[in-house]
Coordinates of N, CA and C in Angstrom, one line a residue:
G122 N 2.0 5.7 15.9 CA 3.0 4.9 15.3 C 2.5 4.4 13.9
V123 N 3.4 3.8 13.2 CA 3.1 3.3 11.8 C 2.4 2.0 11.9
F124 N 1.4 1.8 11.1 CA 0.7 0.5 11.0 C 0.4 0.2 9.6
M125 N 1.0 -0.9 9.0 CA 0.7 -1.3 7.7 C 0.6 -2.8 7.7
R126 N -0.4 -3.3 7.0 CA -0.5 -4.8 6.9 C -1.4 -5.1 5.7
A127 N -0.9 -6.0 4.9 CA -1.7 -6.4 3.7 C -2.2 -7.8 3.9
T128 N -3.6 -8.0 3.9 CA -4.1 -9.3 4.2 C -5.3 -9.5 3.2
Y129 N -5.7 -10.8 3.2 CA -6.9 -11.1 2.4 C -7.7 -12.2 3.1
S130 N -8.9 -12.4 2.6 CA -9.7 -13.5 3.2 C -10.6 -14.0 2.1
G131 N -11.1 -15.2 2.2 CA -12.0 -15.8 1.3 C -12.1 -17.3 1.6
P132 N -12.8 -18.0 0.7 CA -13.1 -19.4 1.0 C -11.8 -20.3 1.2
D133 N -10.7 -19.9 0.5 CA -9.5 -20.7 0.7 C -8.8 -20.4 2.0
T134 N -9.2 -19.4 2.8 CA -8.6 -19.1 4.1 C -9.7 -19.4 5.2
G135 N -10.8 -20.0 4.9 CA -11.9 -20.1 5.8 C -12.4 -18.7 6.3
N136 N -12.3 -17.7 5.4 CA -12.7 -16.4 5.7 C -11.9 -15.7 6.8
R137 N -10.8 -16.3 7.1 CA -9.8 -15.6 8.0 C -8.9 -14.7 7.2
R138 N -8.6 -13.6 7.8 CA -7.6 -12.7 7.1 C -6.2 -13.3 7.3
E139 N -5.5 -13.4 6.1 CA -4.1 -13.9 6.1 C -3.3 -12.9 5.3
A140 N -2.0 -12.9 5.6 CA -1.1 -12.0 4.9 C -1.1 -12.3 3.4
I141 N -1.1 -11.2 2.6 CA -1.1 -11.4 1.2 C 0.3 -11.8 0.7
P142 N 0.4 -12.9 0.1 CA 1.7 -13.3 -0.5 C 1.9 -12.6 -1.8
S143 N 3.1 -12.2 -2.1 CA 3.4 -11.6 -3.3 C 4.2 -12.6 -4.2
D144 N 3.6 -12.9 -5.4 CA 4.2 -13.8 -6.3 C 5.2 -13.1 -7.2
D145 N 5.0 -11.8 -7.4 CA 5.9 -11.1 -8.3 C 5.7 -9.6 -7.9
A146 N 6.7 -8.8 -8.2 CA 6.6 -7.4 -8.0 C 7.4 -6.7 -9.0
N147 N 7.1 -6.9 -10.3 CA 8.0 -6.3 -11.3 C 7.4 -5.1 -11.9
L148 N 6.6 -4.3 -11.2 CA 6.2 -3.0 -11.6 C 7.4 -2.1 -11.5
A149 N 7.4 -1.0 -12.3 CA 8.5 -0.1 -12.2 C 8.4 0.7 -10.9
P150 N 9.5 0.9 -10.2 CA 10.8 0.4 -10.5 C 10.9 -1.1 -10.1
A151 N 11.7 -1.8 -10.9 CA 11.7 -3.3 -10.8 C 12.3 -3.7 -9.5
V152 N 11.8 -4.9 -9.0 CA 12.3 -5.5 -7.8 C 13.7 -6.1 -8.2
P153 N 14.7 -5.9 -7.4 CA 16.0 -6.5 -7.7 C 15.9 -8.0 -8.1
S154 N 16.7 -8.4 -9.0 CA 16.7 -9.8 -9.5 C 16.8 -10.8 -8.3
G155 N 16.0 -11.8 -8.3 CA 16.1 -12.8 -7.3 C 15.2 -12.6 -6.1
N156 N 14.6 -11.4 -6.0 CA 13.7 -11.0 -4.8 C 12.3 -11.1 -5.3
V157 N 11.4 -11.6 -4.4 CA 10.0 -11.6 -4.6 C 9.4 -10.8 -3.4
G158 N 8.6 -9.8 -3.7 CA 7.9 -9.1 -2.6 C 7.3 -7.8 -3.2
W159 N 7.0 -6.9 -2.2 CA 6.5 -5.6 -2.5 C 7.6 -4.6 -2.5
K160 N 7.6 -3.8 -3.5 CA 8.6 -2.7 -3.6 C 8.0 -1.5 -2.8
L161 N 8.8 -1.1 -1.9 CA 8.4 0.1 -1.0 C 9.3 1.2 -1.3
R162 N 8.8 2.4 -1.5 CA 9.5 3.6 -1.6 C 8.9 4.6 -0.7
V163 N 9.8 5.3 0.0 CA 9.4 6.4 1.0 C 9.9 7.7 0.5
Y164 N 9.0 8.7 0.6 CA 9.3 10.1 0.2 C 9.1 11.1 1.3
S165 N 9.9 12.1 1.4 CA 9.5 13.3 2.2 C 8.5 14.0 1.3
I166 N 7.5 14.7 2.0 CA 6.6 15.5 1.2 C 6.5 16.9 1.9
P167 N 6.2 17.9 1.1 CA 6.1 19.2 1.6 C 5.0 19.4 2.6
R168 N 5.3 20.1 3.7 CA 4.2 20.3 4.7 C 3.1 21.2 4.2
H169 N 3.5 22.1 3.4 CA 2.5 23.1 2.8 C 2.7 23.1 1.3
G170 N 1.8 23.6 0.6 CA 1.9 23.7 -0.9 C 0.7 23.2 -1.6
H171 N 0.9 22.9 -2.8 CA -0.3 22.5 -3.7 C -0.9 21.2 -3.4
W172 N -0.2 20.3 -2.7 CA -0.7 19.0 -2.4 C -1.8 19.0 -1.4
R173 N -1.8 19.9 -0.4 CA -2.8 20.2 0.6 C -3.4 18.9 1.2
G174 N -2.6 18.0 1.7 CA -3.1 16.9 2.5 C -3.8 15.9 1.7
R175 N -3.3 15.6 0.5 CA -3.9 14.6 -0.4 C -2.7 13.7 -1.0
V176 N -3.1 12.4 -1.2 CA -2.1 11.6 -1.9 C -1.8 12.2 -3.2
S177 N -0.6 12.3 -3.5 CA -0.2 12.9 -4.8 C 0.9 12.1 -5.4
N178 N 1.5 12.6 -6.5 CA 2.6 11.9 -7.1 C 3.9 12.3 -6.3
F179 N 4.2 11.5 -5.4 CA 5.4 11.8 -4.5 C 6.7 11.9 -5.3
A180 N 6.8 11.2 -6.4 CA 8.0 11.3 -7.2 C 8.2 12.8 -7.8
K181 N 7.1 13.5 -7.9 CA 7.2 14.9 -8.4 C 7.2 15.9 -7.2
T182 N 6.5 15.6 -6.1 CA 6.3 16.6 -5.1 C 7.3 16.4 -3.9
G183 N 7.9 15.3 -3.8 CA 8.7 15.0 -2.6 C 10.1 14.5 -3.1
H184 N 10.9 14.2 -2.1 CA 12.2 13.7 -2.3 C 12.3 12.2 -1.8
I185 N 12.8 11.3 -2.6 CA 12.9 9.9 -2.1 C 13.9 9.8 -1.0
K186 N 13.4 9.1 0.1 CA 14.3 8.9 1.3 C 14.8 7.5 1.3
G187 N 14.3 6.6 0.5 CA 14.8 5.3 0.4 C 13.8 4.3 -0.1
S188 N 14.3 3.1 -0.4 CA 13.4 2.0 -0.9 C 13.8 0.7 -0.3
A189 N 13.0 -0.2 -0.4 CA 13.2 -1.6 0.1 C 12.3 -2.6 -0.6
V190 N 12.5 -3.8 -0.4 CA 11.6 -4.9 -0.8 C 11.2 -5.6 0.4
V191 N 9.9 -5.7 0.6 CA 9.3 -6.3 1.8 C 8.4 -7.5 1.3
K192 N 8.5 -8.6 2.0 CA 7.7 -9.7 1.6 C 6.2 -9.6 2.0
V193 N 6.0 -8.9 3.1 CA 4.6 -8.7 3.6 C 4.5 -7.3 4.0
I194 N 3.4 -6.6 3.7 CA 3.1 -5.3 4.1 C 2.5 -5.3 5.5
R195 N 3.4 -5.2 6.5 CA 2.9 -5.3 7.9 C 3.8 -4.4 8.8
F196 N 3.3 -3.1 9.0 CA 4.1 -2.2 9.8 C 3.2 -1.6 10.9
Y197 N 3.6 -1.7 12.1 CA 2.8 -1.2 13.2 C 3.4 0.0 13.9
S198 N 4.6 0.5 13.5 CA 5.2 1.6 14.2 C 6.1 2.3 13.2
H199 N 6.4 3.6 13.5 CA 7.3 4.3 12.7 C 8.7 3.6 12.7
S200 N 9.1 3.1 13.8 CA 10.4 2.4 13.9 C 10.4 1.2 13.0
S201 N 9.3 0.5 12.9 CA 9.4 -0.7 12.0 C 9.5 -0.3 10.5
L202 N 8.9 0.8 10.2 CA 9.1 1.3 8.8 C 10.5 1.7 8.6
K203 N 11.1 2.4 9.6 CA 12.5 2.9 9.5 C 13.5 1.7 9.5
H204 N 13.1 0.5 10.0 CA 13.9 -0.6 9.9 C 14.2 -1.0 8.4
Y205 N 13.2 -0.8 7.6 CA 13.4 -1.1 6.1 C 13.9 0.1 5.4
V206 N 13.5 1.3 5.7 CA 13.9 2.5 5.1 C 14.4 3.5 6.2
P207 N 15.7 3.4 6.5 CA 16.2 4.2 7.7 C 16.0 5.7 7.5
G208 N 15.9 6.2 6.3 CA 15.7 7.6 6.0 C 14.3 8.1 6.2
T209 N 13.4 7.3 6.6 CA 12.0 7.7 6.8 C 11.9 8.9 7.8
P210 N 11.4 10.0 7.3 CA 11.2 11.2 8.3 C 10.3 10.9 9.4
G211 N 10.3 11.7 10.4 CA 9.4 11.5 11.6 C 8.0 12.0 11.3
S212 N 7.8 12.9 10.3 CA 6.5 13.3 9.9 C 6.6 13.9 8.5
W213 N 5.4 14.1 7.9 CA 5.3 14.6 6.5 C 6.1 13.7 5.5
Y214 N 5.6 12.5 5.3 CA 6.2 11.6 4.4 C 5.1 10.7 3.7
G215 N 5.4 10.2 2.6 CA 4.5 9.3 1.9 C 5.2 8.0 1.5
W216 N 4.4 7.0 1.2 CA 4.9 5.7 0.8 C 4.2 5.2 -0.4
V217 N 4.9 4.4 -1.2 CA 4.3 3.7 -2.3 C 4.7 2.3 -2.2
F218 N 3.7 1.4 -2.3 CA 4.0 0.0 -2.4 C 3.5 -0.5 -3.7
N219 N 4.2 -1.2 -4.5 CA 3.7 -1.9 -5.6 C 4.2 -3.3 -5.7
G220 N 3.3 -4.1 -6.3 CA 3.6 -5.5 -6.4 C 2.4 -6.2 -7.1
M221 N 2.4 -7.5 -7.0 CA 1.3 -8.3 -7.7 C 0.7 -9.3 -6.7
V222 N -0.5 -9.6 -6.9 CA -1.2 -10.7 -6.2 C -1.7 -11.7 -7.3
R223 N -1.6 -12.9 -7.0 CA -2.1 -13.9 -7.9 C -3.6 -14.2 -7.7
I224 N -4.3 -14.0 -8.8 CA -5.7 -14.3 -8.8 C -6.0 -15.7 -9.4
K225 N -6.5 -16.6 -8.6 CA -6.7 -18.0 -9.0 C -8.0 -18.2 -9.7
R226 N -9.1 -17.4 -9.4 CA -10.4 -17.5 -10.0 C -10.9 -16.1 -10.4
A227 N -11.3 -16.0 -11.7 CA -11.9 -14.7 -12.1 C -13.1 -14.4 -11.3
G228 N -13.4 -13.1 -11.2 CA -14.5 -12.6 -10.5 C -14.3 -11.2 -9.9
R229 N -15.3 -10.8 -9.1 CA -15.2 -9.4 -8.5 C -14.5 -9.5 -7.2
Y230 N -13.4 -8.7 -7.0 CA -12.6 -8.6 -5.8 C -12.8 -7.2 -5.2
T231 N -12.8 -7.2 -3.9 CA -12.9 -6.0 -3.1 C -11.6 -5.8 -2.4
F232 N -11.0 -4.6 -2.5 CA -9.8 -4.1 -1.9 C -10.2 -3.0 -0.9
C233 N -9.7 -3.1 0.3 CA -9.9 -2.1 1.4 C -8.6 -1.6 2.0
T234 N -8.7 -0.4 2.4 CA -7.5 0.2 3.1 C -8.1 0.9 4.3
I235 N -7.4 0.7 5.4 CA -7.7 1.4 6.7 C -6.4 2.2 6.9
S236 N -6.5 3.5 6.9 CA -5.3 4.3 7.0 C -5.5 5.5 7.9
D237 N -4.4 6.0 8.4 CA -4.2 7.3 9.2 C -2.9 7.8 8.8
D238 N -2.8 8.8 7.9 CA -3.7 9.6 7.2 C -4.2 9.0 5.9
G239 N -4.0 9.7 4.8 CA -4.7 9.3 3.5 C -4.0 8.1 2.8
S240 N -4.8 7.4 2.0 CA -4.3 6.4 1.1 C -5.2 6.2 -0.1
K241 N -4.7 5.6 -1.1 CA -5.4 5.3 -2.4 C -4.9 4.0 -2.9
I242 N -5.8 3.2 -3.6 CA -5.4 2.0 -4.2 C -5.7 2.0 -5.7
W243 N -4.8 1.4 -6.5 CA -5.0 1.2 -7.9 C -4.8 -0.3 -8.2
V244 N -5.6 -0.9 -9.0 CA -5.4 -2.3 -9.3 C -5.5 -2.4 -10.9
N245 N -4.4 -3.0 -11.4 CA -4.3 -3.0 -12.9 C -4.5 -1.6 -13.5
K246 N -3.9 -0.6 -12.9 CA -4.0 0.8 -13.3 C -5.4 1.4 -13.2
H247 N -6.3 0.7 -12.6 CA -7.7 1.3 -12.3 C -7.7 1.8 -10.9
Y248 N -8.1 3.1 -10.8 CA -8.2 3.7 -9.5 C -9.5 3.3 -8.8
I249 N -9.4 2.5 -7.7 CA -10.6 1.9 -7.1 C -10.9 2.3 -5.7
V250 N -9.9 2.9 -4.9 CA -10.2 3.3 -3.6 C -9.6 4.6 -3.3
N251 N -10.4 5.5 -2.7 CA -10.0 6.8 -2.3 C -10.3 6.9 -0.8
N252 N -9.3 6.9 0.0 CA -9.4 7.0 1.4 C -8.4 8.2 1.8
D253 N -8.5 9.2 1.1 CA -7.5 10.3 1.2 C -7.9 11.3 2.2
G254 N -7.0 12.2 2.5 CA -7.2 13.4 3.4 C -6.7 13.2 4.8
F255 N -6.8 14.2 5.6 CA -6.4 14.2 7.0 C -7.4 13.5 7.8
H256 N -7.1 12.4 8.5 CA -8.1 11.7 9.3 C -7.3 10.6 10.2
G257 N -8.0 10.2 11.2 CA -7.6 9.0 12.0 C -7.9 7.8 11.2
N258 N -7.7 6.6 11.8 CA -7.9 5.4 11.1 C -9.4 5.3 10.5
R259 N -9.4 5.2 9.2 CA -10.7 5.2 8.5 C -10.6 4.2 7.3
E260 N -11.7 3.5 7.1 CA -11.7 2.5 6.0 C -12.3 3.0 4.7
G261 N -11.7 2.6 3.6 CA -12.2 2.9 2.3 C -12.1 1.6 1.5
C262 N -13.1 1.3 0.7 CA -13.1 0.0 -0.1 C -13.6 0.3 -1.5
G263 N -13.1 -0.6 -2.4 CA -13.6 -0.5 -3.8 C -13.5 -1.9 -4.4
S264 N -14.3 -2.1 -5.5 CA -14.3 -3.5 -6.1 C -13.9 -3.4 -7.6
I265 N -13.4 -4.5 -8.1 CA -13.0 -4.5 -9.5 C -13.1 -6.0 -10.0
Y266 N -13.5 -6.2 -11.2 CA -13.5 -7.5 -11.8 C -12.1 -7.9 -12.3
L267 N -11.6 -9.0 -11.8 CA -10.2 -9.5 -12.2 C -10.3 -10.8 -12.9
K268 N -9.5 -11.0 -13.9 CA -9.3 -12.2 -14.6 C -8.3 -13.1 -13.8
K269 N -8.3 -14.4 -14.1 CA -7.3 -15.3 -13.5 C -5.9 -14.8 -14.0
G270 N -4.9 -14.8 -13.0 CA -3.6 -14.4 -13.4 C -3.1 -13.4 -12.3
N271 N -2.0 -12.7 -12.7 CA -1.5 -11.7 -11.8 C -2.2 -10.4 -11.9
A272 N -2.4 -9.7 -10.8 CA -3.0 -8.4 -10.7 C -2.0 -7.4 -10.1
N273 N -1.7 -6.3 -10.9 CA -0.9 -5.3 -10.3 C -1.6 -4.5 -9.3
V274 N -0.9 -4.3 -8.1 CA -1.5 -3.5 -7.0 C -0.6 -2.4 -6.7
L275 N -1.1 -1.2 -6.6 CA -0.4 0.0 -6.2 C -1.1 0.6 -5.0
L276 N -0.4 0.8 -3.9 CA -0.9 1.5 -2.7 C -0.1 2.7 -2.5
M277 N -0.7 3.9 -2.4 CA 0.0 5.1 -2.0 C -0.6 5.6 -0.7
G278 N 0.2 6.1 0.2 CA -0.3 6.6 1.4 C 0.6 7.7 1.9
W279 N 0.2 8.4 2.9 CA 1.0 9.5 3.5 C 0.7 9.7 4.9
Q280 N 1.6 10.4 5.6 CA 1.5 10.7 7.0 C 1.9 12.1 7.2
G281 N 1.0 12.9 7.9 CA 1.3 14.3 8.3 C 2.1 14.2 9.6
E282 N 1.3 14.5 10.7 CA 1.9 14.4 12.0 C 1.0 13.5 12.9
G283 N 1.5 13.0 14.0 CA 0.8 12.2 14.9 C 0.8 10.7 14.5
G284 N -0.2 10.0 15.0 CA -0.2 8.6 14.7 C -0.4 8.2 13.3
I285 N 0.1 7.0 12.9 CA 0.0 6.5 11.5 C -0.5 5.1 11.5
G286 N -1.3 4.8 10.5 CA -1.8 3.4 10.3 C -2.0 3.1 8.9
Q287 N -1.8 1.9 8.5 CA -2.1 1.4 7.1 C -2.3 0.0 7.1
E288 N -3.5 -0.4 6.7 CA -3.8 -1.8 6.5 C -4.5 -2.0 5.1
L289 N -4.1 -3.0 4.4 CA -4.6 -3.3 3.0 C -5.2 -4.7 3.0
T290 N -6.4 -4.9 2.6 CA -7.0 -6.2 2.5 C -7.7 -6.4 1.2
Y291 N -7.9 -7.6 0.8 CA -8.7 -7.9 -0.4 C -9.4 -9.2 -0.2
S292 N -10.6 -9.3 -0.8 CA -11.3 -10.5 -0.8 C -12.0 -10.7 -2.1
G293 N -12.3 -12.0 -2.4 CA -13.0 -12.3 -3.7 C -13.2 -13.8 -3.8
P294 N -13.4 -14.3 -5.0 CA -13.7 -15.7 -5.3 C -12.6 -16.7 -4.9
D295 N -11.3 -16.2 -4.8 CA -10.2 -17.1 -4.3 C -10.5 -17.6 -3.0

């Protein structure tokens, strides 16, 4: 089943993982006026072809199946993803989440993804995590120095066949 959750931990949470709140999500495509959250887009992806089991530009290789705005990235089953995007295929699909996290203190932040199958993370357009390929739940992490203010976060992932999982966490001086 589908599993997605975005959490963070740090001194302000007593080092407990808590859901990442989204203060803004105005990356293209823009969040509809009045909504705050993560923009989710789901694409069908070709089972075979040049992408060969790697996160790719789904906008070029797949067909959009739907989009939604979610306040928290937390999906534990295929049916919970379909709740937001009813057109989500049963297999061979990719997702793109984009939004912002508020950074209260400048410093080095670590972003991690645990996914089944592949996933990648970009922060402020810097590619920092490669957890791509066919695999069961596997963690990949990367770090980046961030200034105080909003940080753009882009998470891309995909699912071939079988079980699916996605968890996104970050930690740092906050």
